[in-house]
Amino acid sequence: MQKFAKRLDSLKASDSIAMHQKIKDFQKTTDIIDLTLGQPDFDTPEHIKQAAWKAIKKGQNKYTTSYGIQELREEISIFYRQYYHVGYNPLKEILICPGAKQGIMYLMQSFLNPGDEVLLFEPCWLSYADMIALNEGIAKFIPSKNNLHPDVDRLEEFVSPRTKIIVINNPNNPSGYVFNWNELKNIVEIAAKHDLLIISDEIYDRIVFTKFNSLSQFENERDRIVVVNGFSKTYAMTGWRIGYVLASEKIISKIGLIHQHTATCASSQSQYAALKALTGKQGFVSQMNSEYQKRKDLMLEGITKTKFHVVEPKGTFYIMLDVSVLNVEAIQNAPTLLTKCGIASINGLSYGLSAGKYVRLSLTQNEEQIKETCSRLMRVI
Ligand code: PLP
């Protein structure tokens, strides 16, 4: 019998996959409101789909340059200049990859030696810890403050001689937290003091209900700052698999080697679609945003009539529901909510111990369903 590599030992299937099986079982008898999804409920806009179709018909079906088509890298560079007032050289400081997730994996592969530590603020996205484990690193979690706010004041306490990377996710999945300028500045200063790399996952940067600052704006620390972004959430393009990494030439050239030898390039048609997403009409982005905002406001208002509480998100399409009143073990929160009232959610525990008394709800259902969610929550306790 062939033996799998040891590094697979700590990998586990995500909670959302386990939850999907439970939802399927329940759907046979109960009307389920599924609030587990990690992707927009909107379809990719028509003009973006058409651009991919055009590319296919024009024969743009071959490998592209490994870093990605130059037009797309140029448009990303223009976008960052116009939106965040920062400069990235499209030829050397931008890499297009098959999703932001893949970009983060390349970074972990490039920087971690066995036993190296990565600092993560709780609550945080499920996949970081698994990617760190796959690269034989050690994830160290910084517990959150009240209301799931990241505890930036405690960051330095967690730095050890083995620390290599700080990961921030801004805006944060699952809490919707958006870091303020001073917090970002403190993180950059601590990283500089201890010579650490910062990976800033900004995949939700355009789904915000407040002022948003990107870590890319700290240009004088460009050598240690990597920003990861993509098209999945902003343009409802999760299935197209286009993400990108913005970093110094030195970093891009290293992760570019992994990319070259593992993916070759991102899908050519998807790159042309992404190009259209950036250069085409942008109304869709704000329309989607205001729809999320309406749903969030409905939820905030509806929840006041229940015994539950929520943490008000400042970005993303998620909202964390405090379900302490259910009075069950943290691992049972989501299953209990599902059995009691047919609301499917993800256990907060999946995002770190600090989120144990919460479940994550995705605001990826229409307003009627959000209202129905609140009235079910009102009846359940
Ligand atoms: N980063 C975070 C915080 C996410 O929530 C997700 C997807 O849910 C991703 C990255 C993945 O993005 P992509 O689809 O570009 O791989």
XYZ file of N, CA and C in Angstrom, residues 94-323:
690
model
N 3.178 42.167 -11.176
C 1.813 41.614 -11.168
C 1.838 40.215 -11.784
N 1.222 39.278 -11.088
C 1.110 37.917 -11.629
C -0.365 37.506 -11.617
N -0.848 37.076 -12.771
C -2.239 36.589 -12.856
C -2.211 35.082 -12.601
N -3.077 34.627 -11.697
C -3.062 33.190 -11.395
C -4.498 32.643 -11.345
N -4.618 31.315 -11.281
C -5.974 30.722 -11.271
C -6.665 30.907 -9.921
N -7.075 32.121 -9.626
C -7.750 32.426 -8.364
C -6.790 32.982 -7.331
N -7.339 33.810 -6.450
C -6.537 34.389 -5.366
C -5.989 33.274 -4.478
N -6.790 32.239 -4.318
C -6.402 31.121 -3.466
C -5.063 30.531 -3.921
N -4.956 30.344 -5.225
C -3.724 29.778 -5.775
C -2.543 30.714 -5.513
N -2.801 32.008 -5.623
C -1.748 32.993 -5.367
C -1.251 32.887 -3.928
N -2.174 32.705 -3.002
C -1.781 32.595 -1.579
C -0.964 31.318 -1.374
N -1.392 30.265 -2.049
C -0.651 28.992 -1.941
C 0.781 29.166 -2.474
N 0.940 29.846 -3.596
C 2.288 30.086 -4.145
C 3.162 30.816 -3.119
N 2.543 31.758 -2.425
C 3.303 32.552 -1.450
C 3.747 31.684 -0.274
N 2.831 30.838 0.197
C 3.189 29.938 1.312
C 4.314 29.002 0.856
N 4.191 28.502 -0.366
C 5.227 27.585 -0.885
C 6.565 28.293 -1.007
N 6.519 29.561 -1.338
C 7.757 30.298 -1.582
C 8.478 30.702 -0.297
N 7.714 30.878 0.777
C 8.346 31.454 1.974
C 8.508 30.497 3.154
N 7.712 29.422 3.200
C 7.743 28.600 4.427
C 8.718 27.432 4.354
N 9.548 27.331 5.379
C 10.319 26.119 5.632
C 9.599 25.386 6.761
N 9.836 24.058 6.882
C 9.139 23.329 7.944
C 9.325 24.008 9.307
N 8.220 24.192 10.016
C 8.279 24.774 11.362
C 8.176 26.294 11.394
N 8.193 26.933 10.237
C 8.035 28.396 10.224
C 6.606 28.771 10.621
N 6.497 29.897 11.291
C 5.175 30.276 11.821
C 4.527 31.399 11.013
N 3.209 31.292 10.924
C 2.418 32.315 10.227
C 1.375 32.828 11.208
N 1.295 34.135 11.361
C 0.334 34.710 12.306
C -0.964 35.068 11.600
N -2.055 34.668 12.219
C -3.387 34.910 11.650
C -4.276 35.536 12.711
N -4.996 36.571 12.342
C -5.960 37.155 13.283
C -7.255 36.356 13.216
N -7.737 35.933 14.381
C -9.057 35.297 14.395
C -10.121 36.387 14.333
N -11.272 36.103 13.729
C -11.592 34.904 12.976
C -10.986 35.004 11.576
N -10.708 33.865 10.965
C -10.141 33.947 9.616
C -10.614 32.808 8.721
N -10.479 33.077 7.451
C -10.924 32.154 6.395
C -10.298 30.783 6.601
N -11.104 29.767 6.318
C -10.719 28.386 6.588
C -9.426 27.923 5.912
N -9.202 28.373 4.694
C -8.134 27.743 3.895
C -6.713 28.141 4.276
N -6.536 29.295 4.951
C -5.151 29.704 5.260
C -4.421 28.611 6.046
N -5.076 28.110 7.102
C -4.399 27.151 7.982
C -4.040 25.878 7.216
N -4.927 25.456 6.329
C -4.638 24.243 5.560
C -3.489 24.465 4.585
N -3.445 25.650 3.992
C -2.329 25.943 3.069
C -1.007 25.995 3.841
N -1.070 26.543 5.034
C 0.147 26.619 5.864
C 0.592 25.197 6.214
N -0.372 24.356 6.618
C -0.042 22.972 6.986
C 0.539 22.221 5.783
N -0.039 22.448 4.622
C 0.449 21.763 3.413
C 1.905 22.114 3.119
N 2.312 23.272 3.596
C 3.697 23.691 3.379
C 4.547 23.532 4.642
N 4.012 22.715 5.562
C 4.722 22.333 6.776
C 5.039 23.503 7.701
N 4.233 24.550 7.563
C 4.367 25.681 8.471
C 3.416 25.499 9.651
N 3.455 26.453 10.570
C 2.593 26.383 11.755
C 1.746 27.654 11.821
N 0.434 27.466 11.864
C -0.470 28.621 11.966
C -0.601 29.004 13.431
N -0.374 30.280 13.731
C -0.570 30.752 15.111
C -1.691 31.772 15.101
N -2.707 31.489 15.891
C -3.914 32.312 15.843
C -3.920 33.355 16.960
N -4.224 34.572 16.579
C -4.321 35.646 17.576
C -5.809 35.820 17.906
N -6.198 35.515 19.164
C -7.629 35.601 19.486
C -8.183 37.005 19.224
N -9.446 37.054 18.884
C -10.030 38.371 18.570
C -10.462 39.082 19.852
N -10.722 40.385 19.694
C -11.283 41.167 20.802
C -12.794 40.974 20.759
N -13.514 41.761 21.567
C -14.977 41.718 21.521
C -15.472 41.976 20.129
N -16.611 41.422 19.824
C -17.248 41.649 18.532
C -16.394 41.210 17.349
N -15.495 40.272 17.608
C -14.663 39.682 16.558
C -13.698 40.670 15.907
N -13.380 41.753 16.616
C -12.393 42.688 16.071
C -10.989 42.095 16.211
N -10.151 42.200 15.180
C -8.797 41.652 15.290
C -8.016 42.392 16.367
N -7.233 41.637 17.146
C -6.512 42.268 18.255
C -5.099 42.664 17.805
N -5.028 43.776 17.101
C -3.742 44.225 16.556
C -2.774 44.559 17.693
N -3.319 45.010 18.835
C -2.453 45.361 19.975
C -1.646 44.170 20.474
N -2.164 42.967 20.256
C -1.466 41.771 20.769
C -0.553 41.122 19.721
N -0.530 41.685 18.523
C 0.231 41.046 17.437
C 1.669 40.719 17.842
N 2.347 41.704 18.419
C 3.781 41.528 18.679
C 4.059 40.405 19.688
N 3.103 40.219 20.624
C 3.224 39.131 21.605
C 3.396 37.771 20.926
N 2.825 37.630 19.751
C 2.813 36.334 19.069
C 4.009 36.130 18.145
N 4.820 37.166 17.991
C 5.987 37.044 17.114
C 7.062 36.232 17.838
N 7.637 35.242 17.158
C 8.731 34.451 17.736
C 9.865 34.411 16.707
N 11.017 33.847 17.085
C 12.099 33.772 16.093
C 11.706 32.947 14.861
N 10.649 32.114 14.953
C 10.235 31.308 13.805
C 9.193 32.007 12.936
N 8.725 33.177 13.369
C 7.660 33.827 12.596
C 8.187 34.334 11.252
N 7.423 34.059 10.207
C 7.845 34.447 8.865
C 6.837 35.398 8.206
N 5.557 35.115 8.457
C 4.500 35.821 7.705
C 3.374 36.258 8.642
N 2.805 37.416 8.339
C 1.528 37.821 8.961
C 0.515 37.817 7.815
N -0.629 37.186 8.042
C -1.681 37.238 7.014
C -2.801 38.125 7.525
N -3.213 39.068 6.705
C -4.453 39.769 7.063
C -5.452 39.598 5.926
N -6.711 39.599 6.307
C -7.776 39.489 5.313
C -8.668 40.709 5.529
N -8.622 41.583 4.547
C -9.235 42.907 4.705
C -9.981 43.277 3.426
N -11.317 43.398 3.491
C -12.281 43.083 4.535
C -12.274 41.586 4.859
N -12.690 41.310 6.079
C -12.515 39.963 6.605
C -13.706 39.026 6.344
N -13.372 37.867 5.847
C -14.301 36.751 5.831
C -13.953 35.909 7.051
N -14.779 35.760 8.042
C -16.234 35.875 8.038
C -16.843 37.129 8.695
N -16.051 37.961 9.394
C -16.685 38.978 10.255
C -17.108 40.248 9.523
N -16.569 40.480 8.318
C -16.867 41.716 7.607
C -16.074 42.894 8.160
N -15.095 42.611 9.027
C -14.291 43.688 9.626
C -13.408 44.351 8.568
N -13.296 45.675 8.661
C -12.401 46.422 7.778
C -11.370 47.122 8.663
N -10.094 46.857 8.414
C -9.011 47.444 9.225
C -8.952 48.952 9.003
N -8.730 49.724 10.079
C -8.559 51.161 9.882
C -7.082 51.466 9.591
N -6.812 52.699 9.190
C -5.464 53.074 8.752
C -4.412 52.832 9.840
N -4.766 53.203 11.077
C -3.796 53.048 12.170
C -3.459 51.596 12.442
N -4.465 50.753 12.339
C -4.206 49.315 12.552
C -3.256 48.798 11.468
N -3.509 49.205 10.236
C -2.634 48.747 9.142
C -1.212 49.255 9.376
N -1.135 50.507 9.795
C 0.180 51.120 10.034
C 0.931 50.345 11.135
N 0.218 50.003 12.212
C 0.849 49.231 13.301
C 1.343 47.879 12.808
N 0.533 47.240 11.985
C 0.922 45.913 11.473
C 2.180 46.046 10.613
N 2.198 47.070 9.771
C 3.370 47.266 8.891
C 4.610 47.563 9.739
N 4.445 48.363 10.783
C 5.609 48.704 11.629
C 6.160 47.472 12.345
N 5.249 46.643 12.847
C 5.701 45.423 13.549
C 6.388 44.477 12.561
N 5.815 44.372 11.366
C 6.426 43.506 10.338
C 7.827 44.020 9.996
N 7.965 45.335 9.901
C 9.281 45.907 9.554
C 10.273 45.658 10.694
N 9.808 45.857 11.935
C 10.689 45.676 13.086
C 11.238 44.249 13.158
N 10.386 43.259 12.803
C 10.817 41.856 12.933
C 11.123 41.215 11.579
N 11.199 42.044 10.564
C 11.511 41.580 9.216
C 10.576 40.459 8.737
N 9.279 40.722 8.778
C 8.279 39.721 8.377
C 7.618 40.119 7.065
N 7.086 39.121 6.382
C 6.304 39.375 5.170
C 4.841 39.560 5.584
N 4.124 40.443 4.906
C 2.674 40.545 5.166
C 1.941 40.165 3.884
N 1.019 39.225 4.010
C 0.132 38.909 2.877
C -1.214 39.536 3.209
N -1.660 40.428 2.341
C -2.958 41.056 2.560
C -3.935 40.524 1.510
N -4.864 39.717 1.973
C -5.867 39.134 1.067
C -7.018 40.136 0.993
N -7.135 40.797 -0.166
C -8.120 41.878 -0.312
C -9.188 41.526 -1.341
N -9.563 40.262 -1.359
C -10.500 39.767 -2.370
C -11.884 40.438 -2.267
N -12.217 40.975 -1.079
C -13.524 41.648 -0.917
C -13.381 43.173 -0.936
N -12.292 43.698 -1.513
C -12.031 45.146 -1.377
C -13.104 46.040 -2.001
N -13.893 45.502 -2.944
C -14.905 46.348 -3.576
C -16.295 46.104 -2.978
N -16.372 45.216 -1.995
C -17.671 45.000 -1.342
C -17.551 45.590 0.054
N -17.697 46.907 0.121
C -17.479 47.604 1.396
C -18.558 48.658 1.630
N -18.850 48.880 2.918
C -19.879 49.866 3.288
C -19.241 50.995 4.092
N -17.938 51.146 3.963
C -17.197 52.147 4.720
C -15.945 52.491 3.925
N -15.130 53.401 4.455
C -13.879 53.715 3.754
C -12.934 52.526 3.873
N -12.331 52.181 2.755
C -11.428 51.034 2.756
C -10.023 51.470 2.387
N -9.028 51.017 3.162
C -7.621 51.272 2.828
C -6.954 49.964 2.452
N -6.230 50.000 1.349
C -5.515 48.798 0.910
C -4.090 48.856 1.441
N -3.543 47.681 1.745
C -2.156 47.663 2.226
C -1.183 48.085 1.126
N -1.659 48.035 -0.110
C -0.804 48.474 -1.223
C -0.410 49.946 -1.061
N -1.178 50.679 -0.255
C -0.913 52.108 -0.086
C 0.347 52.388 0.747
N 0.874 51.335 1.386
C 2.129 51.506 2.141
C 3.303 51.230 1.206
N 3.491 52.148 0.262
C 4.452 51.885 -0.816
C 5.893 51.796 -0.342
N 6.201 52.486 0.764
C 7.604 52.450 1.204
C 8.012 51.100 1.812
N 7.026 50.223 2.045
C 7.356 48.880 2.546
C 7.018 47.815 1.501
N 7.010 48.209 0.244
C 6.603 47.310 -0.848
C 7.324 45.961 -0.819
N 8.571 45.960 -0.365
C 9.340 44.713 -0.382
C 8.771 43.637 0.531
N 8.052 44.078 1.555
C 7.532 43.065 2.487
C 6.000 42.937 2.413
N 5.388 43.672 1.507
C 3.922 43.630 1.434
C 3.474 42.961 0.136
N 2.615 41.983 0.280
C 2.054 41.334 -0.902
C 0.542 41.488 -0.826
N -0.049 41.972 -1.886
C -1.507 42.093 -1.925
C -2.044 41.044 -2.894
N -3.062 40.312 -2.422
C -3.689 39.299 -3.278
C -5.135 39.732 -3.522
N -5.544 39.647 -4.766
C -6.894 40.062 -5.107
C -7.383 39.206 -6.269
N -8.573 39.499 -6.776
C -9.077 38.692 -7.879
C -10.441 39.168 -8.333
N -11.030 38.415 -9.243
C -12.286 38.823 -9.886
C -13.500 38.068 -9.348
N -13.248 37.044 -8.514
C -14.335 36.157 -8.084
C -15.510 36.891 -7.443
N -15.200 37.759 -6.489
C -16.284 38.347 -5.687
C -16.794 39.642 -6.332
N -15.870 40.515 -6.748
C -16.279 41.822 -7.281
C -17.148 41.688 -8.526
N -16.789 40.749 -9.390
C -17.509 40.624 -10.661
C -18.328 39.339 -10.772
N -18.568 38.695 -9.635
C -19.331 37.436 -9.634
C -18.736 36.459 -10.642
N -17.450 36.196 -10.489
C -16.730 35.346 -11.451
C -16.005 34.196 -10.746
N -16.628 33.628 -9.713
C -15.917 32.599 -8.943
C -15.451 31.418 -9.805
N -16.290 31.039 -10.767
C -15.947 29.861 -11.567
C -14.907 30.119 -12.648
N -14.588 31.377 -12.886
C -13.645 31.689 -13.982
C -12.200 31.517 -13.535
N -11.987 31.529 -12.270
C -10.689 31.306 -11.626
C -9.626 32.301 -12.078
N -9.855 33.568 -11.786
C -8.824 34.566 -12.070
C -8.550 35.382 -10.803
N -7.300 35.291 -10.354
C -6.845 36.101 -9.231
C -5.519 36.724 -9.617
N -4.977 37.549 -8.742
C -3.666 38.118 -9.039
C -2.915 38.475 -7.761
N -1.585 38.539 -7.931
C -0.706 38.882 -6.819
C 0.058 40.139 -7.203
N 0.094 41.100 -6.281
C 0.843 42.348 -6.473
C 1.980 42.349 -5.462
N 3.210 42.429 -5.960
C 4.354 42.370 -5.041
C 5.595 42.902 -5.729
N 6.697 42.917 -4.985
C 7.955 43.382 -5.574
C 8.376 42.428 -6.697
N 9.235 42.919 -7.560
C 9.716 42.105 -8.685
C 10.354 40.803 -8.181
N 11.085 40.930 -7.061
C 11.787 39.767 -6.520
C 10.797 38.654 -6.123
N 9.735 39.070 -5.447
C 8.745 38.073 -5.007
C 8.004 37.498 -6.217
N 7.589 38.387 -7.116
C 6.831 37.906 -8.286
C 7.672 36.918 -9.096
N 8.972 37.200 -9.213
C 9.776 36.290 -10.030
C 9.886 34.907 -9.372
N 9.886 34.850 -8.048
C 9.952 33.546 -7.363
C 8.617 32.798 -7.459
N 7.521 33.490 -7.129
C 6.242 32.755 -7.191
C 5.912 32.447 -8.653
N 6.417 33.293 -9.545
C 6.230 33.063 -10.984
C 6.819 31.728 -11.426
N 7.887 31.306 -10.772
C 8.503 30.021 -11.129
C 7.582 28.865 -10.738
N 6.998 28.966 -9.540
C 6.078 27.891 -9.109
C 4.886 27.844 -10.068
N 4.383 29.037 -10.377
C 3.223 29.151 -11.270
C 3.538 28.529 -12.642
N 4.717 28.876 -13.152
C 5.141 28.367 -14.458
C 5.182 26.838 -14.479
N 5.698 26.263 -13.394
C 5.897 24.818 -13.396
C 4.681 24.033 -12.913
N 3.660 24.741 -12.426
C 2.487 23.984 -11.943
C 1.221 24.321 -12.737
N 0.998 25.603 -13.028
C -0.227 25.972 -13.756
C 0.059 26.396 -15.200
N 1.269 26.782 -15.487
C 1.688 27.407 -16.752
C 1.144 28.827 -16.840
N -0.189 28.941 -16.892
C -0.814 30.279 -16.906
C -2.252 30.101 -16.444
N -2.929 31.209 -16.212
C -4.368 31.124 -15.906
C -5.105 30.898 -17.232
N -6.332 30.446 -17.165
C -7.122 30.171 -18.380
C -7.143 31.396 -19.291
N -6.843 31.186 -20.584
C -6.738 32.335 -21.498
C -8.092 33.036 -21.660
N -9.166 32.266 -21.859
C -10.486 32.901 -22.080
C -10.927 33.667 -20.826
N -10.622 33.100 -19.670
C -11.003 33.791 -18.428
C -10.226 35.096 -18.281
N -8.990 35.105 -18.752
C -8.207 36.347 -18.666
C -8.849 37.429 -19.545
N -9.326 37.032 -20.743
C -9.986 38.035 -21.604
C -11.297 38.502 -20.973
N -11.978 37.588 -20.300
C -13.211 37.981 -19.603
C -12.872 38.982 -18.488
N -11.806 38.695 -17.750
C -11.402 39.586 -16.648
C -10.997 40.959 -17.189
N -10.360 40.944 -18.352
C -9.966 42.217 -18.981
C -11.222 43.054 -19.247
N -12.248 42.395 -19.756
C -13.504 43.105 -20.027
C -14.137 43.580 -18.720
N -14.019 42.753 -17.699
C -14.596 43.152 -16.407
C -14.010 44.499 -15.978
N -12.705 44.666 -16.150
C -12.050 45.907 -15.704
C -12.300 47.072 -16.647
N -12.374 46.790 -17.947
C -12.474 47.899 -18.908
C -13.924 48.222 -19.264
N -14.844 47.282 -19.005
C -16.248 47.491 -19.377
C -16.988 48.333 -18.354
N -18.326 48.414 -18.520
C -19.132 49.224 -17.596
C -19.073 48.642 -16.173
N -19.050 49.564 -15.212
C -18.813 49.155 -13.821
C -20.077 49.196 -12.952
N -21.219 49.627 -13.576
C -22.443 49.809 -12.785
C -22.806 48.569 -11.972
N -22.544 47.408 -12.544
C -22.885 46.147 -11.899
C -22.266 46.022 -10.501
N -21.028 46.532 -10.371
C -20.324 46.392 -9.092
C -21.077 47.160 -8.000
N -21.472 48.404 -8.318
C -22.163 49.165 -7.274
C -23.584 48.650 -7.058
N -24.201 48.125 -8.140
C -25.557 47.562 -7.964
C -25.514 46.365 -7.008
N -24.516 45.520 -7.229
C -24.402 44.330 -6.394
C -24.131 44.747 -4.942
N -23.253 45.760 -4.834
C -22.895 46.271 -3.514
C -24.111 46.805 -2.771
N -24.949 47.571 -3.503
C -26.081 48.156 -2.780
C -27.104 47.075 -2.434
N -27.157 46.040 -3.245
C -28.036 44.912 -2.896
C -27.562 44.242 -1.606
N -26.241 44.025 -1.484
C -25.703 43.429 -0.251
C -25.977 44.348 0.942
N -25.812 45.637 0.690
C -26.020 46.608 1.769
C -27.475 46.564 2.262
N -28.421 46.491 1.291
C -29.844 46.426 1.668
C -30.111 45.174 2.504
N -29.547 44.058 2.049
C -29.759 42.795 2.775
C -29.163 42.873 4.179
N -27.974 43.484 4.249
C -27.308 43.612 5.558
C -28.165 44.476 6.484
N -28.681 45.602 5.954
C -29.499 46.498 6.778
C -30.782 45.805 7.231
N -31.380 45.043 6.316
C -32.592 44.296 6.671
C -32.307 43.326 7.812
N -31.154 42.673 7.704
C -30.772 41.690 8.721
C -30.521 42.384 10.061
N -29.801 43.527 10.009
C -29.494 44.250 11.251
C -30.789 44.667 11.946
N -31.749 45.125 11.124
C -33.008 45.584 11.710
C -33.836 44.400 12.216
N -33.915 43.357 11.380
C -34.726 42.185 11.733
C -34.237 41.508 12.996
N -32.933 41.486 13.173
C -32.337 40.771 14.300
C -32.699 41.428 15.632
N -32.943 42.745 15.602
C -33.274 43.440 16.855
C -34.578 42.898 17.456
N -35.412 42.274 16.618
C -36.685 41.732 17.139
C -36.531 40.304 17.651
N -35.305 39.787 17.621
C -35.071 38.400 18.070
C -34.208 38.420 19.340
N -33.906 37.228 19.834
C -33.024 37.142 21.010
C -31.558 37.002 20.592
N -31.316 37.049 19.281
C -29.953 36.888 18.772
C -29.295 38.257 18.586
N -27.967 38.229 18.380
C -27.234 39.471 18.089
C -26.369 39.230 16.877
N -26.017 40.309 16.177
C -25.059 40.151 15.078
C -23.932 41.156 15.251
N -22.816 40.876 14.574
C -21.721 41.843 14.499
C -21.927 42.579 13.186
N -22.018 43.891 13.256
C -22.291 44.635 12.026
C -21.083 44.570 11.080
N -21.269 44.002 9.885
C -20.124 43.931 8.957
C -19.930 45.256 8.233
N -18.676 45.618 7.988
C -18.378 46.850 7.240
C -18.010 46.528 5.789
N -17.976 45.256 5.492
C -17.683 44.828 4.131
C -18.013 43.356 3.976
N -17.808 42.806 2.795
C -18.126 41.412 2.409
C -19.637 41.186 2.353
N -20.033 39.954 2.070
C -21.465 39.634 2.090
C -21.769 38.598 3.164
N -21.015 38.687 4.264
C -21.256 37.773 5.384
C -21.684 38.554 6.615
N -22.347 37.852 7.527
C -22.682 38.482 8.800
C -22.582 37.392 9.879
N -21.964 37.744 11.005
C -21.784 36.762 12.074
C -22.922 36.915 13.088
N -23.620 35.801 13.296
C -24.762 35.773 14.202
C -24.343 35.103 15.509
N -24.508 35.836 16.609
C -24.198 35.295 17.939
C -25.374 34.403 18.356
N -25.088 33.111 18.488
C -26.172 32.172 18.774
C -26.061 31.594 20.194
